[in-house]
């Protein structure tokens, strides 16, 4: 599977999990912990993508998810 497809799959998973985190309203749930792990993995993978526009788009999506996590603090 290409890096781009893996990253998109991980972003989709993180997006679904962050919705669950927002429902529970606590960073202590398993979903929130998994979102953090996925975000760390995405940050590692983003540098392996050659398309700079795609990198920027993914970085923006990562930041959006991080902002949503921060709102739960």
Short mmCIF file of N, CA and C in Angstrom, two decimals, residues 19-53:
data_model
loop_
_atom_site.label_atom_id
_atom_site.label_comp_id
_atom_site.label_asym_id
_atom_site.label_seq_id
_atom_site.Cartn_x
_atom_site.Cartn_y
_atom_site.Cartn_z
N UNK A 19 -14.21 11.79 17.02
CA UNK A 19 -15.64 11.99 17.24
C UNK A 19 -16.10 11.25 18.49
N UNK A 20 -15.55 10.05 18.72
CA UNK A 20 -15.87 9.30 19.93
C UNK A 20 -15.32 10.01 21.17
N UNK A 21 -14.12 10.57 21.04
CA UNK A 21 -13.52 11.31 22.16
C UNK A 21 -14.39 12.50 22.54
N UNK A 22 -14.88 13.20 21.53
CA UNK A 22 -15.71 14.37 21.80
C UNK A 22 -17.02 13.98 22.48
N UNK A 23 -17.52 12.80 22.18
CA UNK A 23 -18.75 12.32 22.83
C UNK A 23 -18.52 12.05 24.31
N UNK A 24 -17.37 11.43 24.63
CA UNK A 24 -17.11 11.11 26.04
C UNK A 24 -16.62 12.33 26.81
N UNK A 25 -15.97 13.27 26.12
CA UNK A 25 -15.54 14.51 26.75
C UNK A 25 -14.35 14.37 27.68
N UNK A 26 -13.60 13.28 27.56
CA UNK A 26 -12.45 13.05 28.44
C UNK A 26 -11.28 12.52 27.63
N UNK A 27 -10.09 12.99 27.96
CA UNK A 27 -8.89 12.48 27.29
C UNK A 27 -8.44 11.14 27.83
N UNK A 28 -9.12 10.65 28.85
CA UNK A 28 -8.72 9.40 29.48
C UNK A 28 -9.25 8.15 28.79
N UNK A 29 -10.07 8.30 27.76
CA UNK A 29 -10.66 7.12 27.11
C UNK A 29 -9.65 6.48 26.15
N UNK A 30 -9.89 5.23 25.83
CA UNK A 30 -9.00 4.48 24.93
C UNK A 30 -8.94 5.12 23.55
N UNK A 31 -10.06 5.66 23.09
CA UNK A 31 -10.09 6.28 21.76
C UNK A 31 -9.16 7.48 21.68
N UNK A 32 -9.15 8.30 22.73
CA UNK A 32 -8.28 9.48 22.74
C UNK A 32 -6.81 9.07 22.73
N UNK A 33 -6.50 8.03 23.47
CA UNK A 33 -5.12 7.53 23.49
C UNK A 33 -4.73 7.01 22.10
N UNK A 34 -5.65 6.31 21.46
CA UNK A 34 -5.37 5.79 20.12
C UNK A 34 -5.21 6.92 19.10
N UNK A 35 -6.00 7.98 19.24
CA UNK A 35 -5.87 9.14 18.36
C UNK A 35 -4.47 9.72 18.50
N UNK A 36 -3.99 9.86 19.73
CA UNK A 36 -2.64 10.39 19.96
C UNK A 36 -1.59 9.52 19.26
N UNK A 37 -1.74 8.20 19.38
CA UNK A 37 -0.80 7.28 18.73
C UNK A 37 -0.84 7.43 17.21
N UNK A 38 -2.04 7.55 16.66
CA UNK A 38 -2.19 7.71 15.22
C UNK A 38 -1.57 9.02 14.75
N UNK A 39 -1.79 10.09 15.50
CA UNK A 39 -1.22 11.39 15.13
C UNK A 39 0.31 11.32 15.12
N UNK A 40 0.88 10.65 16.10
CA UNK A 40 2.34 10.49 16.13
C UNK A 40 2.83 9.70 14.93
N UNK A 41 2.11 8.65 14.57
CA UNK A 41 2.47 7.85 13.40
C UNK A 41 2.35 8.68 12.12
N UNK A 42 1.31 9.48 12.03
CA UNK A 42 1.11 10.33 10.85
C UNK A 42 2.24 11.35 10.71
N UNK A 43 2.66 11.92 11.83
CA UNK A 43 3.75 12.89 11.79
C UNK A 43 5.03 12.25 11.28
N UNK A 44 5.24 10.98 11.62
CA UNK A 44 6.42 10.27 11.12
C UNK A 44 6.30 9.99 9.62
N UNK A 45 5.11 9.64 9.17
CA UNK A 45 4.90 9.26 7.78
C UNK A 45 4.84 10.45 6.82
N UNK A 46 4.46 11.60 7.31
CA UNK A 46 4.24 12.75 6.44
C UNK A 46 5.51 13.13 5.67
N UNK A 47 6.65 12.93 6.27
CA UNK A 47 7.91 13.28 5.62
C UNK A 47 8.28 12.33 4.49
N UNK A 48 7.62 11.18 4.43
CA UNK A 48 7.91 10.21 3.39
C UNK A 48 7.09 10.45 2.12
N UNK A 49 6.22 11.44 2.16
CA UNK A 49 5.38 11.77 1.00
C UNK A 49 6.08 12.86 0.20
N UNK A 50 6.22 12.63 -1.09
CA UNK A 50 6.96 13.56 -1.94
C UNK A 50 6.15 14.78 -2.37
N UNK A 51 4.86 14.66 -2.43
CA UNK A 51 3.98 15.73 -2.89
C UNK A 51 3.82 16.78 -1.78
N UNK A 52 4.40 17.96 -1.99
CA UNK A 52 4.39 19.02 -0.96
C UNK A 52 2.98 19.52 -0.66
N UNK A 53 2.13 19.61 -1.69
CA UNK A 53 0.75 20.06 -1.46
C UNK A 53 0.00 19.05 -0.60
#
